[in-house]
Short mmCIF file of C-alpha atoms and ligand atoms in Angstrom, two decimals:
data_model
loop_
_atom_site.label_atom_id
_atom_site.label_comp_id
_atom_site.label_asym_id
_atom_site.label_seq_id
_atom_site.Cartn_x
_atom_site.Cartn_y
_atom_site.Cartn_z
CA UNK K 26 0.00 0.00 0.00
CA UNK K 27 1.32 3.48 -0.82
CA UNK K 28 1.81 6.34 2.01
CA UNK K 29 1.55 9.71 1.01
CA UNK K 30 3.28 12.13 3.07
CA UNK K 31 1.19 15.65 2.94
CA UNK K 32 2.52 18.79 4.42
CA UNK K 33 -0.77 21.13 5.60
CA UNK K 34 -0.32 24.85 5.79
CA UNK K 35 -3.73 25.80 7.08
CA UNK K 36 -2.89 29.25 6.83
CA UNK K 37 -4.96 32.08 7.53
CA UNK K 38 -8.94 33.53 7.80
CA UNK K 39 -10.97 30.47 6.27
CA UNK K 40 -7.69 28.42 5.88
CA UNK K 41 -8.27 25.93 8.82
CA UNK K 42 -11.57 25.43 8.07
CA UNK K 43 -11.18 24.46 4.61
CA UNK K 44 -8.33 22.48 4.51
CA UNK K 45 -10.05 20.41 7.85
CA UNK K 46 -13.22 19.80 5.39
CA UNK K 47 -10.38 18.76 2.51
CA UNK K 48 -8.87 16.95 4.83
CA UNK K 49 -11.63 14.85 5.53
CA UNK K 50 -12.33 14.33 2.31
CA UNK K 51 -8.91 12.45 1.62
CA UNK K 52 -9.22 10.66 4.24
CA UNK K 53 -12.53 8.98 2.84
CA UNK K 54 -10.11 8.42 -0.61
CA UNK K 55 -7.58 7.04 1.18
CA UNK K 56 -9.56 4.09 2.50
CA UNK K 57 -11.48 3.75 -0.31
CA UNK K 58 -8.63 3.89 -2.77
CA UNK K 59 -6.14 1.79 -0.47
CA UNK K 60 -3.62 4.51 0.00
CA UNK K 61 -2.32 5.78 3.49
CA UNK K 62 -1.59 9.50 4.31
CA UNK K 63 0.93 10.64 6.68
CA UNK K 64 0.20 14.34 7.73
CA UNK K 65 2.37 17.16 8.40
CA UNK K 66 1.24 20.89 9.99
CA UNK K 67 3.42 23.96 9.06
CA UNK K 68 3.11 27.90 9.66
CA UNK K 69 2.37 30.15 6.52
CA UNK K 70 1.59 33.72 6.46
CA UNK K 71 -0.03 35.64 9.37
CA UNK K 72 -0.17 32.86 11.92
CA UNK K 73 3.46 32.36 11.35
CA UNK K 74 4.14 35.86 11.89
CA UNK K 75 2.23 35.88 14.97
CA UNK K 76 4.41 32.68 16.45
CA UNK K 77 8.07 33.27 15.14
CA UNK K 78 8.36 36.51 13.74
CA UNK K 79 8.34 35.36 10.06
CA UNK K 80 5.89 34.69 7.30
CA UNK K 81 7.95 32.16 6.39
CA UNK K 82 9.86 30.08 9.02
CA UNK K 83 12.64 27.52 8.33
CA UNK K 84 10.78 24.39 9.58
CA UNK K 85 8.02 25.16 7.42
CA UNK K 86 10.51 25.07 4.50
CA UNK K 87 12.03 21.79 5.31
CA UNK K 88 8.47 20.50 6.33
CA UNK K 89 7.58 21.23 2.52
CA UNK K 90 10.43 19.38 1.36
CA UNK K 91 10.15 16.36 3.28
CA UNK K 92 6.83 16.05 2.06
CA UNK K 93 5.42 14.43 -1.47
CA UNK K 94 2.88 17.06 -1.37
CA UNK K 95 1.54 20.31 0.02
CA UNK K 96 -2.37 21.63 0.79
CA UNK K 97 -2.13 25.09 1.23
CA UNK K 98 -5.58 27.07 2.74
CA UNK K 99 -5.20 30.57 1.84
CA UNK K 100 -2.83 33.23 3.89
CA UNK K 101 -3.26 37.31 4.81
CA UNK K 102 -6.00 39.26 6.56
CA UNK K 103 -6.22 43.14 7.70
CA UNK K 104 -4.00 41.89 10.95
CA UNK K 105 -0.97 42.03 9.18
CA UNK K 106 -1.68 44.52 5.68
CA UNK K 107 0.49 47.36 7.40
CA UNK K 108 3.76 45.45 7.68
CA UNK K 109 6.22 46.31 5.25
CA UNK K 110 5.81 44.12 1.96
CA UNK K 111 8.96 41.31 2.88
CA UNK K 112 7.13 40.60 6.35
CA UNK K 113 3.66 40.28 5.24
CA UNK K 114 2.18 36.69 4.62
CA UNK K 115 1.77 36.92 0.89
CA UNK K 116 5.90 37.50 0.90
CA UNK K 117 5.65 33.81 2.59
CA UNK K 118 3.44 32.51 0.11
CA UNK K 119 6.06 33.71 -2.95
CA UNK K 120 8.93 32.62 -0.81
CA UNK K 121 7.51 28.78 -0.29
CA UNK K 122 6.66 28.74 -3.96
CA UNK K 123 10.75 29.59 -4.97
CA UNK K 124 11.87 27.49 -2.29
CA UNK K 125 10.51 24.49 -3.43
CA UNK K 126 11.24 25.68 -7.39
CA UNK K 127 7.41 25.52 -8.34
CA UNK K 128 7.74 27.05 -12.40
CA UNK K 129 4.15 25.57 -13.58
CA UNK K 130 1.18 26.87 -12.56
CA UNK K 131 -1.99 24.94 -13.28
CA UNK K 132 -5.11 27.01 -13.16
CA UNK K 133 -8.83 24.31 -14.80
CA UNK K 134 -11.40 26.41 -16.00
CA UNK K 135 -13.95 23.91 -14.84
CA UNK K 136 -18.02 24.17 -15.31
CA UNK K 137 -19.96 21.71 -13.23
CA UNK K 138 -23.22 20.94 -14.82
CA UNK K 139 -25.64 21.95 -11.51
CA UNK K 140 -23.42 25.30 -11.44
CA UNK K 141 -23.97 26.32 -14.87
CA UNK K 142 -26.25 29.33 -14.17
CA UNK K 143 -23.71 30.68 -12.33
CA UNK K 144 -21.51 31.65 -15.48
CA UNK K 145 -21.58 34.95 -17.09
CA UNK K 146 -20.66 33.30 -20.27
CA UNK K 147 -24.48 32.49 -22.13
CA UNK K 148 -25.50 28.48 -21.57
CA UNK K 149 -25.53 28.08 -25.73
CA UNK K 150 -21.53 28.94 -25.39
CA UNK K 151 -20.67 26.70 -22.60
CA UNK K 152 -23.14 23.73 -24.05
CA UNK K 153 -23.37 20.51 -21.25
CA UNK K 154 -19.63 21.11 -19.71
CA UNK K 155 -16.48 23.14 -20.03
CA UNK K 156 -13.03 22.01 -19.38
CA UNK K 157 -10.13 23.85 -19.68
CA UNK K 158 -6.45 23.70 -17.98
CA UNK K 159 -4.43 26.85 -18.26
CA UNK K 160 -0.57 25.97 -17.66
CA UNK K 161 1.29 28.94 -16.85
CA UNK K 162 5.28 29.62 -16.43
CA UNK K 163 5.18 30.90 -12.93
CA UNK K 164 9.71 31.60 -12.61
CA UNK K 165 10.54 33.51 -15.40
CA UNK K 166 9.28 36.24 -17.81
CA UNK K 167 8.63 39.76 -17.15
CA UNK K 168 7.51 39.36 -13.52
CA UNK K 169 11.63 38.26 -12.81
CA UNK K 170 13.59 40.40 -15.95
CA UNK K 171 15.54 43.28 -15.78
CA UNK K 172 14.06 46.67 -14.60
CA UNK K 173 14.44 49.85 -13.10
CA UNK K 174 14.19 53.16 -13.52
CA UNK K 175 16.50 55.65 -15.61
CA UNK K 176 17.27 59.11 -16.73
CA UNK K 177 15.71 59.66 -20.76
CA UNK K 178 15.46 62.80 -22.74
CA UNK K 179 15.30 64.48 -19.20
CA UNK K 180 12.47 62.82 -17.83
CA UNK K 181 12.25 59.77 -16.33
CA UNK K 182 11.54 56.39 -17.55
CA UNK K 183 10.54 52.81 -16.28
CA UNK K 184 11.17 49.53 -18.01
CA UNK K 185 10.31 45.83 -17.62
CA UNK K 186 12.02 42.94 -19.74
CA UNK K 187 10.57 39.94 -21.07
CA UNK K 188 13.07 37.30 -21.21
CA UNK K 189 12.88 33.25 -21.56
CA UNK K 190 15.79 31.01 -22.05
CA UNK K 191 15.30 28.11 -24.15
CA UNK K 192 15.22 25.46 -21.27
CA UNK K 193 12.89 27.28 -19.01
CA UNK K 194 10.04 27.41 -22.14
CA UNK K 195 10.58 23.80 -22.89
CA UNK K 196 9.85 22.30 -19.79
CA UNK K 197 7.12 24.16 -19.30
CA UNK K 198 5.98 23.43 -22.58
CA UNK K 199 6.79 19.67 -21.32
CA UNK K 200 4.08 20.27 -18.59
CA UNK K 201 1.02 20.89 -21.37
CA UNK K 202 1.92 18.17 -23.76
CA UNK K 203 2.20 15.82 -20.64
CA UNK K 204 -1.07 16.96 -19.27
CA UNK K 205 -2.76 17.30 -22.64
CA UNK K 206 -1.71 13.61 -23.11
CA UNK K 207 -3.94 12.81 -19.79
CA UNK K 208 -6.94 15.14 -21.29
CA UNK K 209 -8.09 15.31 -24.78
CA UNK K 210 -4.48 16.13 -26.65
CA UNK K 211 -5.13 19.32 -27.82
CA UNK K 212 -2.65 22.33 -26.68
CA UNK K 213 -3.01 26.09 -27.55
CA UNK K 214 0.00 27.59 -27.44
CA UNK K 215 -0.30 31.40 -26.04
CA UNK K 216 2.13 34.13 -27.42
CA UNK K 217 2.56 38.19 -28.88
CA UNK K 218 4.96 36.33 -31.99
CA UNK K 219 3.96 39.16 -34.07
CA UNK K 220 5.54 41.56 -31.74
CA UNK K 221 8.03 40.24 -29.25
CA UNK K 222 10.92 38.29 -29.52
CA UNK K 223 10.28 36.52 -26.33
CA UNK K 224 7.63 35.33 -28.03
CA UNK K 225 9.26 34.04 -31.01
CA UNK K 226 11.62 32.34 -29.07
CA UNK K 227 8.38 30.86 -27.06
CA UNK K 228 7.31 29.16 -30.22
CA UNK K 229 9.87 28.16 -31.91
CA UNK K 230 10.80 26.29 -29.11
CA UNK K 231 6.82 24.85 -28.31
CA UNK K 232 7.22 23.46 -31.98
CA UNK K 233 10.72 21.59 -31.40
CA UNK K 234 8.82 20.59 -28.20
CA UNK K 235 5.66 19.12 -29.79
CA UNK K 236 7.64 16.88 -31.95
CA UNK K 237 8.30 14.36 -29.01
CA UNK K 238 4.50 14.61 -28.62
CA UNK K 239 2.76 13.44 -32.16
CA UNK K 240 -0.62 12.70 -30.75
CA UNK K 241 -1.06 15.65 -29.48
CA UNK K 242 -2.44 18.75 -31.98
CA UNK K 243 -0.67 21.66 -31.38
CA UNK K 244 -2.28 25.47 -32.63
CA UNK K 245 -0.98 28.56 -31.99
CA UNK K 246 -3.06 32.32 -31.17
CA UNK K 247 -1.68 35.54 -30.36
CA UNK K 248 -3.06 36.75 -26.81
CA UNK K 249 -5.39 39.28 -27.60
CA UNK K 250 -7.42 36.71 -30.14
CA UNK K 251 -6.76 34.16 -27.11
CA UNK K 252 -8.51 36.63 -24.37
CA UNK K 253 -11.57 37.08 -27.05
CA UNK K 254 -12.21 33.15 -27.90
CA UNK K 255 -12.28 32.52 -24.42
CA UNK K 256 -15.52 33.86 -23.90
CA UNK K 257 -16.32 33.45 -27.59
CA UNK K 258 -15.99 29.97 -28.15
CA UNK K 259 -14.07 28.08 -25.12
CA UNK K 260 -14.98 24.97 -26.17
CA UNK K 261 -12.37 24.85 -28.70
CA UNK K 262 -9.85 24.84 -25.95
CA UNK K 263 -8.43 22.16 -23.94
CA UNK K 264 -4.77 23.03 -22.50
CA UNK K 265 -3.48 27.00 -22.69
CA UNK K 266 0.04 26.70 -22.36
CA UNK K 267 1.40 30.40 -21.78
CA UNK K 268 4.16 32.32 -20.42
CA UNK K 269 3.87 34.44 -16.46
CA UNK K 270 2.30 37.81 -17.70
CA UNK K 271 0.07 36.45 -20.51
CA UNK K 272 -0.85 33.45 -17.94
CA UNK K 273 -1.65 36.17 -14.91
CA UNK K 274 -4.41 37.20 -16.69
CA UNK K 275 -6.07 34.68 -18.67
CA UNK K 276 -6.07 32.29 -16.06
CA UNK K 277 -8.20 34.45 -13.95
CA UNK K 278 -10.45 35.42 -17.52
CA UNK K 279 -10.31 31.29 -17.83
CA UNK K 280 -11.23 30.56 -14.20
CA UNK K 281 -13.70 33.08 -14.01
CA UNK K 282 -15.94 31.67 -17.15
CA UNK K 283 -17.36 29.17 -14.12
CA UNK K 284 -18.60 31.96 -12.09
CA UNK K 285 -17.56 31.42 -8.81
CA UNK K 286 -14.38 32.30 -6.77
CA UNK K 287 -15.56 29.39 -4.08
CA UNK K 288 -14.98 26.58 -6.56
CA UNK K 289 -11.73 27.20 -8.16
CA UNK K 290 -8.64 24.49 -7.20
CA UNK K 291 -4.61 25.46 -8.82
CA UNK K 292 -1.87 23.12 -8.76
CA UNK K 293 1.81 24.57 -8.98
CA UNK K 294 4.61 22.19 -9.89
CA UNK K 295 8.89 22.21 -9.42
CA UNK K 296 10.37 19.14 -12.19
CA UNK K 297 9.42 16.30 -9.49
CA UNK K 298 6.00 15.00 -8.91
CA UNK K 299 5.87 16.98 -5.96
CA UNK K 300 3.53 20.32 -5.69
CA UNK K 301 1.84 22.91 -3.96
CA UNK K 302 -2.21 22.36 -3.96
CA UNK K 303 -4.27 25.60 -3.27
CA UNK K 304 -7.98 27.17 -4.00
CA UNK K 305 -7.57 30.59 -5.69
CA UNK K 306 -9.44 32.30 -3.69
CA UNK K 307 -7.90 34.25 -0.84
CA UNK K 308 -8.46 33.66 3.32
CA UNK K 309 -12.21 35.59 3.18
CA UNK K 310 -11.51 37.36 6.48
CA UNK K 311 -14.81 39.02 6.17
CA UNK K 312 -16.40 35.45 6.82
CA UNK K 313 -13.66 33.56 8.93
CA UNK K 314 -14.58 31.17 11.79
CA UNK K 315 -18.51 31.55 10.96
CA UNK K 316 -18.55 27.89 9.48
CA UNK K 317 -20.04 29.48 5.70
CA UNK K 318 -16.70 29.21 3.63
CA UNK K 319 -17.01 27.10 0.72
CA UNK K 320 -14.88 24.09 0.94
CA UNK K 321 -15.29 22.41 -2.60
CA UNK K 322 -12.40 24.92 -4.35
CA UNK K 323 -9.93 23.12 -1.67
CA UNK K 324 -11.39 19.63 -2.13
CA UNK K 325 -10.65 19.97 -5.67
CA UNK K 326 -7.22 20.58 -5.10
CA UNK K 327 -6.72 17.54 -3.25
CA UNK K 328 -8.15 15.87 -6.38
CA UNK K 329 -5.72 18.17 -8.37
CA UNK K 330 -2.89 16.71 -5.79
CA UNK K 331 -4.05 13.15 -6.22
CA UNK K 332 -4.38 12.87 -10.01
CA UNK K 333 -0.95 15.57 -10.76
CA UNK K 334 1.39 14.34 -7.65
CA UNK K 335 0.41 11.15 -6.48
CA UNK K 336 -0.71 9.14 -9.37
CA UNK K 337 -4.12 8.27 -7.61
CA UNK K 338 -6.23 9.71 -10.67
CA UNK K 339 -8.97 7.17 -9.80
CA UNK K 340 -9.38 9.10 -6.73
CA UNK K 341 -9.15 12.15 -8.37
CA UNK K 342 -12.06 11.24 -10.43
CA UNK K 343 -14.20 10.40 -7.38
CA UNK K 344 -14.04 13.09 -5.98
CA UNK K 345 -15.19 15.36 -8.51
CA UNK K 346 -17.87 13.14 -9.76
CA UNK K 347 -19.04 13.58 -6.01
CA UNK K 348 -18.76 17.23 -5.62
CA UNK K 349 -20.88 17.43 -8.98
CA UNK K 350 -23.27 15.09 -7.48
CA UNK K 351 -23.33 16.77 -3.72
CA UNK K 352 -23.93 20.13 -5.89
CA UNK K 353 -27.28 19.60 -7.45
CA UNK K 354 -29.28 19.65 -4.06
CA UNK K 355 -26.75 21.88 -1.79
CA UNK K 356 -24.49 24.80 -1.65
CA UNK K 357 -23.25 27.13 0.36
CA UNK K 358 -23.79 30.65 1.34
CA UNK K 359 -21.70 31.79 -1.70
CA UNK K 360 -22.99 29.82 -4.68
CA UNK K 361 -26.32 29.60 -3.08
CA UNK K 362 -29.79 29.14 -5.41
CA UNK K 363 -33.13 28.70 -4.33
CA UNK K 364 -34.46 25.36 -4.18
CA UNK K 365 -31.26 24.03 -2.88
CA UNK K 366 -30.37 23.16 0.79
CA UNK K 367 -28.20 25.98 2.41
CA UNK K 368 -25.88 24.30 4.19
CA UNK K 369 -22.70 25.05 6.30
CA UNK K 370 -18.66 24.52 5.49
CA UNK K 371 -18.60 21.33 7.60
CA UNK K 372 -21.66 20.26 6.24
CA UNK K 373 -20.52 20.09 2.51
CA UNK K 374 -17.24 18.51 3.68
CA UNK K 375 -19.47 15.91 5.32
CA UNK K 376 -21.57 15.38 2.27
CA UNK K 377 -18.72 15.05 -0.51
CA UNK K 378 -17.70 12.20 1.96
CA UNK K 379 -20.88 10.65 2.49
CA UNK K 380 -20.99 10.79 -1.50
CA UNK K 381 -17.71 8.92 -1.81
CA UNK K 382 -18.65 5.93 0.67
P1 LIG J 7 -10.70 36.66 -1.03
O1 LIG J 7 -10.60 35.66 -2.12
O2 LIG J 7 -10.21 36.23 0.30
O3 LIG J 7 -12.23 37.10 -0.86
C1 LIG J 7 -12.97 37.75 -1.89
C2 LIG J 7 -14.48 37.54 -1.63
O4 LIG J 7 -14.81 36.19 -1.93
C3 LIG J 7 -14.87 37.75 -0.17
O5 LIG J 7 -16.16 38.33 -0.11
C4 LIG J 7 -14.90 36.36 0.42
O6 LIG J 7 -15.81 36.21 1.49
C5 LIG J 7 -15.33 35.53 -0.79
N1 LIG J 7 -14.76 34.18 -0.74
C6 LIG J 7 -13.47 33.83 -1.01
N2 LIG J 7 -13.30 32.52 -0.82
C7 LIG J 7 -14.49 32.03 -0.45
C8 LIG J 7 -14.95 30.72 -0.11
N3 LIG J 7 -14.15 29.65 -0.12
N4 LIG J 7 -16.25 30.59 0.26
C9 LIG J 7 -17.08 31.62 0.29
N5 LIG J 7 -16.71 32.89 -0.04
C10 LIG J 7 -15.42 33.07 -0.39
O7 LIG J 7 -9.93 37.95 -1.53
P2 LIG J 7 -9.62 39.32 -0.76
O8 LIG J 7 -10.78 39.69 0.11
O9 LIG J 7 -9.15 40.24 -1.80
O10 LIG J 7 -8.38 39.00 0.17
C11 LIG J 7 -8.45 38.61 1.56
C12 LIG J 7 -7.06 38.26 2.05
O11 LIG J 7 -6.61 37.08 1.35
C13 LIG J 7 -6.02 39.33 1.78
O12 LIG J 7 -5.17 39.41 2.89
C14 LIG J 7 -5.28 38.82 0.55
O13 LIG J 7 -3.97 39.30 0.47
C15 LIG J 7 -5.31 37.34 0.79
N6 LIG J 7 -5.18 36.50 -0.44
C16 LIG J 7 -4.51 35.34 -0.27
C17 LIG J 7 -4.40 34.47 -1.35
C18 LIG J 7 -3.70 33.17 -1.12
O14 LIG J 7 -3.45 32.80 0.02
N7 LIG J 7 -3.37 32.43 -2.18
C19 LIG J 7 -4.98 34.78 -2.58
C20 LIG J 7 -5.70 35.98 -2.70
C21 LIG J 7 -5.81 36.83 -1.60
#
């Protein structure tokens, strides 16, 4: 029987209480699934602050490490917004992601049938489902080039550079093919090729990449055409592979097609099969320790961590089958509908559970 070791950074605000419910929820898969887990607790953010002084501690570093996988809650709340930006929790949240080398960012656009109203994209667009996995470079690009500031002309100017080596696009381009070849082998690669060298560079290199890959189709769009098809026709889409700043943004376009912040799980990845598992959302302080958060956005990123890190895609499966199932009779505050039981955080943890008996 396999043993999974998980590290748990509960975090912040709704943190504990979501990752308990995800928690849970593994549990249930581990039994089921015949699969042990071995957990791990580690400060992040504001509650690590509040114990040693740093958003960030050491431990919690080599906690990560030791691990095969991390579940991450959310971190930050007004507590700590007036330290100076190193000490405040999101400066842990960055530092844990370079510390463990995490370059791909996987963001599914995901429409579950009983949420579909929920969309602002038009039901004849979306059809029964929609399905799409964004893989962005998280290390490299603009967000980490050259820049400063500098005398021009007399006044003064700003720059930013975009700048890929070869080996940092091609295993991210690695990432899509190999997740495209787990989903229906289709890959979109994202670039500005008609402007930026960067970009030519960026596909170039995709195409030497998708020759190791024949079964999967490979198309290319510029971003701007990408940013309009997604809410024109995101059918046609099954993984966007696309660089940091181009990925910032149409990830949250992508993720946002299913309406609702609650629901939304992201994987990042370093080369191993390790990972760092989180929902997108942030720690909700406005509705922290009430027992409303919803949990489902952090249940699917165990099934993100099961199928992506551990191999367990069975599992995976399972567990979104029964969160679509648990969600066509009840919800929670935030994605609530008449006609549909309200019920609380703990409650829907309970049910996806009692679904996967
Ligand atoms: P947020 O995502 O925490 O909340 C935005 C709105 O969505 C709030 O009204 C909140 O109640 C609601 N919401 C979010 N998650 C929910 C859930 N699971 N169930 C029900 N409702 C939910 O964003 P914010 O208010 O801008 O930020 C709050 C704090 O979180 C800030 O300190 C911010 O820096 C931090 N943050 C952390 C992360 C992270 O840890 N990855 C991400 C974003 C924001």
């Amino acid at each position: 029987m396999n043993t999974y070791k998980i590290c748990l950074l509960k975090g912040d605000g709704i943190g504990p209480e979501i990752v308990n419910e995800a928690v849970k929820v593994l549990d249930v898969c581990a039994k089921k699934f015949n699969f042990a887990v071995e957990y791990d607790e580690a400060l992040l953010g504001g509650c690590a602050i509040d114990a040693t002084g740093s958003p960030l501690p050491q431990e919690t570093i080599d906690k990560c490490k030791a691990a095969d996988s991390v579940l991450l809650g959310a971190v930050g709340g007004p507590k700590w917004d007036k330290l100076p930006g190193s000490q405040r929790p999101e400066a842990g949240l960055l530092g844990i992601r370079g510390e463990l080398g995490l370059f791909a960012n996987l963001r599914p656009a995901v429409i579950f049938e009983p949420l579909k109203g929920a969309s602002p994209v038009k039901d004849e667009i979306i059809g029964d489902s929609l399905d799409i996995m964004v893989v962005r470079e998280l290390t490299g690009g603009i967000y980490f080039g050259e820049r400063g500031r500098r005398e021009t002309d007399g006044e003064v100017e700003a720059y930013d550079t975009e700048q890929y080596k070869v080996s940092e696009i091609k295993r991210i381009a690695k990432v899509a093919f190999d997740m495209a070849m787990k989903r229906n082998k289709k890959v979109t690669s994202v670039d500005k090729a008609n402007v930026l060298e960067a970009s030519r560079l960026w596909r170039e290199t995709v195409i030497e990449v998708a020759k190791d890959y024949p079964d999967v189709e490979l198309n290319h769009l510029y971003v701007d055409n990408t940013a309009m098809q997604l809410v024109r026709n995101p059918k046609q889409f099954d993984v966007i592979l696309t660089n940091n700043i181009f990925g910032d943004i149409l990830s949250d376009e992508a993720s946002m097609i299913s309406g609702s912040i609650g629901m939304l799980a992201s994987a990042s990845l370093s080369g191993s099969n390790s990972g760092l598992y989180e929902p997108i959302h942030g720690s909700a302080p406005d509705i922290a320790g009430q027992n409303i958060a919803n949990p489902l956005a952090t249940i699917l990123s165990v099934a993100m961590m099961l199928r992506y890190s551990l191999d367990e895609a069975e599992a995976a499966d399972a567990i979104e089958s029964a969160v679509n199932n648990v969600l066509k009779n009840n919800r929670t505050p935030d994605i609530y509908t008449e006609g549909t039981n309200n019920v609380t955080c703990v409650e829907m943890g309970d049910l996806v559970c009692k679904e996967l008996m």
